[in-house]
mmCIF file of C-alpha atoms and ligand atoms in Angstrom:
data_model
loop_
_atom_site.group_PDB
_atom_site.id
_atom_site.type_symbol
_atom_site.label_atom_id
_atom_site.label_comp_id
_atom_site.label_asym_id
_atom_site.label_seq_id
_atom_site.Cartn_x
_atom_site.Cartn_y
_atom_site.Cartn_z
ATOM 1 C CA MET A 5 117.323 116.041 64.186
ATOM 2 C CA THR A 6 114.438 114.051 62.991
ATOM 3 C CA ALA A 7 111.360 112.696 64.853
ATOM 4 C CA GLU A 8 113.114 109.277 64.588
ATOM 5 C CA PHE A 9 115.812 110.149 67.216
ATOM 6 C CA ASP A 10 116.395 107.287 69.548
ATOM 7 C CA PRO A 11 118.961 107.540 72.259
ATOM 8 C CA ARG A 12 119.031 103.768 72.455
ATOM 9 C CA GLU A 13 120.716 103.751 69.066
ATOM 10 C CA ILE A 14 123.734 105.882 69.748
ATOM 11 C CA THR A 15 126.655 104.680 71.787
ATOM 12 C CA PRO A 16 128.134 107.628 73.788
ATOM 13 C CA ARG A 17 131.732 108.486 73.425
ATOM 14 C CA ALA A 18 134.089 108.059 76.164
ATOM 15 C CA ASP A 19 134.323 111.662 76.659
ATOM 16 C CA GLU A 20 130.834 112.440 75.760
ATOM 17 C CA LEU A 21 130.103 114.626 78.919
ATOM 18 C CA ALA A 22 133.698 116.140 79.141
ATOM 19 C CA GLY A 23 133.321 119.657 80.691
ATOM 20 C CA ARG A 24 129.641 119.593 81.410
ATOM 21 C CA VAL A 25 128.363 120.114 85.029
ATOM 22 C CA ILE A 26 125.614 117.709 85.811
ATOM 23 C CA ALA A 27 123.252 117.498 88.901
ATOM 24 C CA ILE A 28 121.454 114.411 89.517
ATOM 25 C CA THR A 29 118.776 114.084 92.491
ATOM 26 C CA GLY A 30 118.676 110.707 94.183
ATOM 27 C CA ALA A 31 122.332 110.050 93.406
ATOM 28 C CA SER A 32 122.719 107.861 96.763
ATOM 29 C CA ASP A 33 121.221 104.820 95.284
ATOM 30 C CA GLY A 34 119.647 102.729 92.580
ATOM 31 C CA ILE A 35 119.673 104.282 89.050
ATOM 32 C CA GLY A 36 120.674 107.680 90.148
ATOM 33 C CA ARG A 37 123.838 106.372 91.638
ATOM 34 C CA ALA A 38 124.692 104.382 88.598
ATOM 35 C CA LEU A 39 123.945 107.333 86.439
ATOM 36 C CA ALA A 40 126.146 109.686 88.685
ATOM 37 C CA VAL A 41 129.046 107.278 88.203
ATOM 38 C CA ALA A 42 128.512 106.782 84.768
ATOM 39 C CA CYS A 43 128.375 110.590 84.209
ATOM 40 C CA ALA A 44 131.789 111.108 85.897
ATOM 41 C CA ARG A 45 133.222 108.411 83.870
ATOM 42 C CA HIS A 46 132.006 110.124 80.621
ATOM 43 C CA GLY A 47 133.739 113.416 81.872
ATOM 44 C CA ALA A 48 131.093 115.345 83.878
ATOM 45 C CA ASN A 49 131.646 117.249 87.037
ATOM 46 C CA VAL A 50 128.668 115.756 88.743
ATOM 47 C CA ILE A 51 126.499 117.299 91.698
ATOM 48 C CA LEU A 52 125.319 114.580 93.883
ATOM 49 C CA ILE A 53 122.005 115.383 95.269
ATOM 50 C CA GLY A 54 120.413 113.389 97.854
ATOM 51 C CA ARG A 55 119.237 113.226 101.456
ATOM 52 C CA ASN A 56 121.697 110.746 103.004
ATOM 53 C CA SER A 57 125.086 112.123 103.189
ATOM 54 C CA ARG A 58 126.796 108.907 104.190
ATOM 55 C CA LYS A 59 125.485 107.310 101.031
ATOM 56 C CA LEU A 60 126.427 110.439 98.993
ATOM 57 C CA GLU A 61 130.032 110.149 100.426
ATOM 58 C CA GLN A 62 130.380 106.687 99.182
ATOM 59 C CA VAL A 63 129.377 107.577 95.639
ATOM 60 C CA HIS A 64 131.817 110.720 95.744
ATOM 61 C CA SER A 65 134.629 108.362 97.099
ATOM 62 C CA GLU A 66 133.837 105.914 94.138
ATOM 63 C CA ILE A 67 134.332 108.913 91.485
ATOM 64 C CA GLU A 68 137.365 110.221 93.327
ATOM 65 C CA ALA A 69 139.332 106.924 93.539
ATOM 66 C CA ALA A 70 138.516 106.288 89.807
ATOM 67 C CA GLY A 71 140.249 109.526 89.093
ATOM 68 C CA TRP A 72 137.182 111.204 87.358
ATOM 69 C CA PRO A 73 136.442 114.666 87.304
ATOM 70 C CA ASP A 74 135.440 116.184 90.704
ATOM 71 C CA ALA A 75 132.146 115.620 92.287
ATOM 72 C CA THR A 76 130.276 117.749 94.456
ATOM 73 C CA ILE A 77 127.854 116.581 97.228
ATOM 74 C CA ALA A 78 124.657 118.594 97.959
ATOM 75 C CA VAL A 79 122.494 117.353 100.763
ATOM 76 C CA LEU A 80 118.887 118.136 100.029
ATOM 77 C CA ASP A 81 115.831 116.175 101.364
ATOM 78 C CA LEU A 82 113.225 116.810 98.698
ATOM 79 C CA GLU A 83 110.461 116.128 101.150
ATOM 80 C CA LYS A 84 111.469 118.645 103.692
ATOM 81 C CA ALA A 85 113.542 121.186 101.907
ATOM 82 C CA LEU A 86 112.442 124.815 102.296
ATOM 83 C CA ALA A 87 112.832 127.565 99.802
ATOM 84 C CA GLN A 88 116.114 128.735 101.287
ATOM 85 C CA ASP A 89 117.410 125.313 100.940
ATOM 86 C CA TYR A 90 116.653 125.334 97.270
ATOM 87 C CA ASP A 91 118.082 128.978 96.993
ATOM 88 C CA ARG A 92 121.322 127.897 98.817
ATOM 89 C CA LEU A 93 122.027 124.872 96.417
ATOM 90 C CA ALA A 94 121.145 127.393 93.384
ATOM 91 C CA GLN A 95 123.673 129.844 94.870
ATOM 92 C CA ALA A 96 126.276 127.370 95.477
ATOM 93 C CA VAL A 97 126.109 126.175 91.783
ATOM 94 C CA MET A 98 126.616 129.575 90.232
ATOM 95 C CA GLU A 99 129.408 130.333 92.722
ATOM 96 C CA ARG A 100 131.256 127.187 92.082
ATOM 97 C CA PHE A 101 130.558 126.577 88.383
ATOM 98 C CA GLY A 102 128.666 129.680 86.917
ATOM 99 C CA ARG A 103 126.426 127.368 84.821
ATOM 100 C CA LEU A 104 124.656 124.069 84.893
ATOM 101 C CA ASP A 105 124.618 121.790 81.744
ATOM 102 C CA GLY A 106 122.504 118.985 83.012
ATOM 103 C CA LEU A 107 120.005 118.396 85.655
ATOM 104 C CA VAL A 108 118.225 114.937 86.220
ATOM 105 C CA HIS A 109 115.271 114.633 88.322
ATOM 106 C CA ASN A 110 115.689 111.155 89.262
ATOM 107 C CA ALA A 111 114.820 111.025 93.001
ATOM 108 C CA ALA A 112 111.277 109.557 93.699
ATOM 109 C CA ILE A 113 109.328 107.391 96.073
ATOM 110 C CA LEU A 114 106.736 104.792 95.376
ATOM 111 C CA GLY A 115 104.285 105.536 98.269
ATOM 112 C CA MET A 116 101.824 102.672 98.471
ATOM 113 C CA LEU A 117 99.794 100.382 96.024
ATOM 114 C CA ALA A 118 96.411 100.660 96.838
ATOM 115 C CA PRO A 119 93.089 101.504 95.202
ATOM 116 C CA ILE A 120 92.112 105.308 95.019
ATOM 117 C CA GLU A 121 89.250 104.474 97.241
ATOM 118 C CA HIS A 122 91.482 103.788 100.137
ATOM 119 C CA TYR A 123 94.537 105.727 99.364
ATOM 120 C CA ASP A 124 96.155 107.212 102.269
ATOM 121 C CA VAL A 125 95.852 110.939 101.820
ATOM 122 C CA PRO A 126 99.158 112.030 103.649
ATOM 123 C CA THR A 127 100.962 109.587 101.632
ATOM 124 C CA TRP A 128 99.415 110.829 98.369
ATOM 125 C CA CYS A 129 100.700 114.382 99.313
ATOM 126 C CA ARG A 130 104.143 113.156 100.157
ATOM 127 C CA VAL A 131 104.548 111.239 96.869
ATOM 128 C CA LEU A 132 103.244 114.264 94.918
ATOM 129 C CA HIS A 133 105.426 116.499 96.618
ATOM 130 C CA VAL A 134 108.681 114.564 96.260
ATOM 131 C CA ASN A 135 108.000 113.279 92.706
ATOM 132 C CA VAL A 136 106.603 116.607 91.210
ATOM 133 C CA THR A 137 106.625 119.616 93.457
ATOM 134 C CA ALA A 138 110.158 119.153 94.488
ATOM 135 C CA ALA A 139 111.401 118.656 90.898
ATOM 136 C CA PHE A 140 109.455 121.755 89.731
ATOM 137 C CA ALA A 141 110.882 123.961 92.646
ATOM 138 C CA LEU A 142 114.589 122.619 92.012
ATOM 139 C CA THR A 143 114.176 123.244 88.151
ATOM 140 C CA GLN A 144 112.800 126.817 88.964
ATOM 141 C CA VAL A 145 115.678 127.880 91.064
ATOM 142 C CA LEU A 146 118.281 126.306 88.767
ATOM 143 C CA LEU A 147 117.114 127.717 85.441
ATOM 144 C CA PRO A 148 119.288 130.824 85.794
ATOM 145 C CA ALA A 149 122.326 128.414 85.938
ATOM 146 C CA LEU A 150 120.900 126.266 83.040
ATOM 147 C CA LYS A 151 120.373 129.163 80.939
ATOM 148 C CA GLN A 152 124.195 130.119 81.215
ATOM 149 C CA SER A 153 124.890 126.856 79.480
ATOM 150 C CA GLN A 154 125.740 126.540 75.708
ATOM 151 C CA ASP A 155 123.696 123.427 75.707
ATOM 152 C CA ALA A 156 121.661 122.371 78.731
ATOM 153 C CA SER A 157 119.602 119.290 79.154
ATOM 154 C CA VAL A 158 117.106 118.707 81.840
ATOM 155 C CA LEU A 159 115.740 115.235 82.237
ATOM 156 C CA PHE A 160 112.698 114.246 84.061
ATOM 157 C CA THR A 161 112.237 110.519 85.200
ATOM 158 C CA THR A 162 109.013 109.066 83.978
ATOM 159 C CA SER A 163 107.364 105.444 84.005
ATOM 160 C CA ASN A 164 105.072 103.333 82.064
ATOM 161 C CA VAL A 165 102.412 103.872 84.672
ATOM 162 C CA GLY A 166 102.888 107.752 83.899
ATOM 163 C CA ARG A 167 101.646 107.203 80.209
ATOM 164 C CA ARG A 168 98.884 104.810 80.702
ATOM 165 C CA GLY A 169 97.134 104.556 84.063
ATOM 166 C CA ARG A 170 97.298 101.075 85.821
ATOM 167 C CA ALA A 171 95.109 100.172 88.964
ATOM 168 C CA TYR A 172 96.609 100.535 92.244
ATOM 169 C CA TRP A 173 99.477 102.592 91.365
ATOM 170 C CA GLY A 174 97.709 105.655 92.755
ATOM 171 C CA ALA A 175 99.901 108.665 93.638
ATOM 172 C CA TYR A 176 102.851 107.227 91.964
ATOM 173 C CA ALA A 177 101.316 106.861 88.483
ATOM 174 C CA VAL A 178 99.593 110.194 88.895
ATOM 175 C CA SER A 179 102.952 111.931 89.926
ATOM 176 C CA LYS A 180 104.591 110.296 86.732
ATOM 177 C CA PHE A 181 101.664 111.651 84.390
ATOM 178 C CA ALA A 182 102.482 115.133 86.063
ATOM 179 C CA VAL A 183 106.235 114.668 85.198
ATOM 180 C CA GLU A 184 105.211 113.927 81.497
ATOM 181 C CA GLY A 185 103.260 117.183 81.448
ATOM 182 C CA LEU A 186 105.817 119.318 83.133
ATOM 183 C CA THR A 187 108.241 117.917 80.570
ATOM 184 C CA GLN A 188 106.075 119.229 77.723
ATOM 185 C CA VAL A 189 105.126 122.520 79.353
ATOM 186 C CA LEU A 190 108.587 123.607 80.352
ATOM 187 C CA ALA A 191 109.969 122.300 76.918
ATOM 188 C CA ALA A 192 107.570 124.544 75.107
ATOM 189 C CA GLU A 193 108.207 127.427 77.025
ATOM 190 C CA LEU A 194 112.066 127.196 76.672
ATOM 191 C CA GLN A 195 112.294 126.056 73.267
ATOM 192 C CA ASP A 196 112.636 129.418 71.248
ATOM 193 C CA ILE A 197 114.097 131.397 73.976
ATOM 194 C CA SER A 198 117.089 129.324 75.437
ATOM 195 C CA ALA A 199 119.508 126.517 74.747
ATOM 196 C CA VAL A 200 117.820 124.512 77.455
ATOM 197 C CA ARG A 201 116.137 121.098 76.361
ATOM 198 C CA VAL A 202 113.779 119.270 78.253
ATOM 199 C CA ASN A 203 112.925 115.538 78.071
ATOM 200 C CA ALA A 204 111.603 112.619 80.039
ATOM 201 C CA ILE A 205 113.108 109.098 80.227
ATOM 202 C CA ASN A 206 111.597 105.993 81.204
ATOM 203 C CA PRO A 207 114.298 103.598 82.797
ATOM 204 C CA GLY A 208 112.015 100.605 82.496
ATOM 205 C CA ARG A 209 112.334 97.608 84.965
ATOM 206 C CA ALA A 210 115.513 97.938 87.057
ATOM 207 C CA ARG A 211 116.973 96.055 89.952
ATOM 208 C CA THR A 212 116.536 98.567 92.617
ATOM 209 C CA ARG A 213 114.998 99.102 96.004
ATOM 210 C CA MET A 214 111.870 100.652 94.484
ATOM 211 C CA ARG A 215 111.274 97.717 92.172
ATOM 212 C CA ARG A 216 111.768 95.440 95.055
ATOM 213 C CA GLN A 217 108.988 97.457 96.974
ATOM 214 C CA ALA A 218 106.534 97.488 94.156
ATOM 215 C CA TYR A 219 107.109 93.650 93.413
ATOM 216 C CA PRO A 220 108.296 91.997 96.562
ATOM 217 C CA SER A 221 107.823 88.481 95.211
ATOM 218 C CA GLU A 222 109.769 89.032 91.952
ATOM 219 C CA SER A 223 113.253 87.734 91.369
ATOM 220 C CA LEU A 224 115.358 90.902 90.969
ATOM 221 C CA GLU A 225 118.103 88.962 89.450
ATOM 222 C CA ALA A 226 116.288 88.624 86.388
ATOM 223 C CA LEU A 227 116.069 92.457 85.911
ATOM 224 C CA PRO A 228 118.573 94.669 84.313
ATOM 225 C CA ALA A 229 121.084 96.361 86.630
ATOM 226 C CA PRO A 230 120.930 100.102 86.830
ATOM 227 C CA GLU A 231 124.386 100.185 85.231
ATOM 228 C CA ASP A 232 122.844 98.584 82.209
ATOM 229 C CA LEU A 233 120.300 101.421 81.638
ATOM 230 C CA VAL A 234 122.418 104.560 81.582
ATOM 231 C CA GLY A 235 123.469 104.838 78.098
ATOM 232 C CA PRO A 236 120.348 106.678 76.913
ATOM 233 C CA TYR A 237 120.530 109.161 79.904
ATOM 234 C CA ILE A 238 124.150 109.898 78.868
ATOM 235 C CA VAL A 239 123.147 110.405 75.178
ATOM 236 C CA LEU A 240 120.206 112.848 76.403
ATOM 237 C CA LEU A 241 122.761 114.775 78.569
ATOM 238 C CA GLY A 242 125.392 115.036 75.923
ATOM 239 C CA PRO A 243 125.709 116.713 72.432
ATOM 240 C CA SER A 244 124.348 114.039 70.461
ATOM 241 C CA SER A 245 120.887 114.985 71.491
ATOM 242 C CA ARG A 246 121.204 118.739 71.145
ATOM 243 C CA GLY A 247 117.940 120.345 69.690
ATOM 244 C CA ILE A 248 115.793 117.359 70.840
ATOM 245 C CA THR A 249 113.214 118.671 73.290
ATOM 246 C CA GLY A 250 109.783 117.860 74.643
ATOM 247 C CA ARG A 251 109.827 114.184 74.191
ATOM 248 C CA SER A 252 109.570 111.147 76.387
ATOM 249 C CA PHE A 253 112.101 108.328 75.716
ATOM 250 C CA ASP A 254 112.640 104.749 76.975
ATOM 251 C CA CYS A 255 115.809 102.823 77.895
ATOM 252 C CA LEU A 256 114.192 99.361 77.382
ATOM 253 C CA PRO A 257 112.256 98.136 74.519
ATOM 254 C CA ALA A 258 109.924 95.864 76.661
ATOM 255 C CA PRO A 259 106.952 97.494 78.860
ATOM 256 C CA GLU A 260 107.834 97.576 82.412
ATOM 257 C CA GLY A 261 106.533 94.784 84.685
ATOM 258 C CA ALA A 262 104.056 92.165 83.630
ATOM 259 C CA SER A 263 103.042 90.904 86.826
ATOM 260 C CA ALA A 264 99.953 92.250 88.962
ATOM 261 C CA PRO A 265 100.839 95.018 91.440
ATOM 262 C CA ARG A 266 100.507 94.116 95.081
ATOM 263 C CA SER A 267 98.742 96.210 97.712
HETATM 264 P P1 LIG B 704 115.552 103.770 94.474
HETATM 265 O O1 LIG B 704 114.392 103.762 95.390
HETATM 266 O O2 LIG B 704 116.608 102.714 94.420
HETATM 267 O O3 LIG B 704 116.353 105.149 94.666
HETATM 268 C C1 LIG B 704 115.712 106.358 94.706
HETATM 269 C C2 LIG B 704 116.520 107.508 95.088
HETATM 270 O O4 LIG B 704 115.775 108.717 95.453
HETATM 271 C C3 LIG B 704 117.493 107.278 96.310
HETATM 272 O O5 LIG B 704 118.730 107.883 95.946
HETATM 273 C C4 LIG B 704 116.800 107.893 97.331
HETATM 274 O O6 LIG B 704 117.635 108.394 98.390
HETATM 275 C C5 LIG B 704 116.222 109.213 96.647
HETATM 276 N N1 LIG B 704 115.086 109.877 97.391
HETATM 277 C C6 LIG B 704 113.862 109.344 97.764
HETATM 278 N N2 LIG B 704 113.421 110.311 98.646
HETATM 279 C C7 LIG B 704 114.213 111.418 98.650
HETATM 280 C C8 LIG B 704 113.995 112.520 99.129
HETATM 281 N N3 LIG B 704 112.969 113.106 100.029
HETATM 282 N N4 LIG B 704 115.084 113.545 99.003
HETATM 283 C C9 LIG B 704 116.092 113.280 98.244
HETATM 284 N N5 LIG B 704 116.361 111.980 97.730
HETATM 285 C C10 LIG B 704 115.208 111.149 97.929
HETATM 286 O O7 LIG B 704 114.698 104.182 93.036
HETATM 287 P P2 LIG B 704 115.239 103.736 91.565
HETATM 288 O O8 LIG B 704 116.594 104.069 91.269
HETATM 289 O O9 LIG B 704 114.459 102.654 90.989
HETATM 290 O O10 LIG B 704 114.336 104.901 90.711
HETATM 291 C C11 LIG B 704 114.934 106.139 90.158
HETATM 292 C C12 LIG B 704 114.024 106.653 89.385
HETATM 293 O O11 LIG B 704 113.405 105.791 88.196
HETATM 294 C C13 LIG B 704 112.661 107.016 89.981
HETATM 295 O O12 LIG B 704 112.279 108.321 89.211
HETATM 296 C C14 LIG B 704 111.683 106.074 89.664
HETATM 297 O O13 LIG B 704 110.335 106.382 89.729
HETATM 298 C C15 LIG B 704 112.178 105.702 88.276
HETATM 299 N N6 LIG B 704 111.693 104.385 87.660
HETATM 300 C C16 LIG B 704 112.184 103.165 88.416
HETATM 301 C C17 LIG B 704 111.873 102.052 87.787
HETATM 302 C C18 LIG B 704 112.519 100.740 88.491
HETATM 303 O O14 LIG B 704 112.059 99.606 87.857
HETATM 304 N N7 LIG B 704 113.343 100.769 89.421
HETATM 305 C C19 LIG B 704 111.014 101.772 86.835
HETATM 306 C C20 LIG B 704 110.412 103.148 86.079
HETATM 307 C C21 LIG B 704 110.785 104.318 86.619
HETATM 308 P P3 LIG B 704 117.976 107.526 99.691
HETATM 309 O O15 LIG B 704 119.141 106.578 99.167
HETATM 310 O O16 LIG B 704 118.194 108.415 100.725
HETATM 311 O O17 LIG B 704 116.936 106.634 99.962
#
């Protein structure tokens, strides 16, 4: 594949993900929820990872009612999970499926918008933990399952503020810079020794709770719905992007958010 590969230019087939097992963190709400439903619609067995079992059950019911492939719920609070919780999840994936074909690190928290000078230290630690350390730990325990796949895709979720620093975005921006770095390091490590590819994707502005938290006075109705952004994710999880690794992609052509952040 060439350097010009752009997942926005590819329309995924209806059965793009048929036979694939794909785990998604933060599958209970926002982009993760829309992506989980879209992956199931495209034929994947989805592992719904999140901290709120009631919300995950609603997503599970939606997939079941539509008659798409079976989804599985995995309750994991990325802020509180301990080593044995990660191990238990990895063991369950191996026992049930024997492999993992896709892992989407979508869950994240915004923390606070504040100058570094005044940024609350515990909030900083929490944001870095959920957005980066938990994604690292989950990837690490699931790598044996990913290596069992013929064509595995790991996707980290980035943001415009993870590519160019923006005042007041604090730990969230730093966590997304870290995610970009983790993507490159892991991709380089796995490139010649496995069939696991690793990329980052920036959804851009989306009509979700996180966007509302970051821009409370903005009209959410003008923003793309999460369902409208999932196409490039599906392409990056499916066979059309085989061989693509270590890259960072966008779902939208325009930069995310033009208005000034609030604190
Ligand atoms: P939402 O706040 O709508 O959803 C976040 C998801 O992460 C929810 O499912 C939430 O679970 C889950 N989550 C949060 N904390 C934890 C935790 N401790 N353990 C497990 N799950 C957790 O966010 P978005 O859908 O907007 O964001 C999705 C991704 O897209 C994030 O990585 C975000 O940084 C990125 N992004 C979003 C943009 C936007 O405009 N919306 C722009 C650029 C990037 P629960 O339902 O239990 O709260």
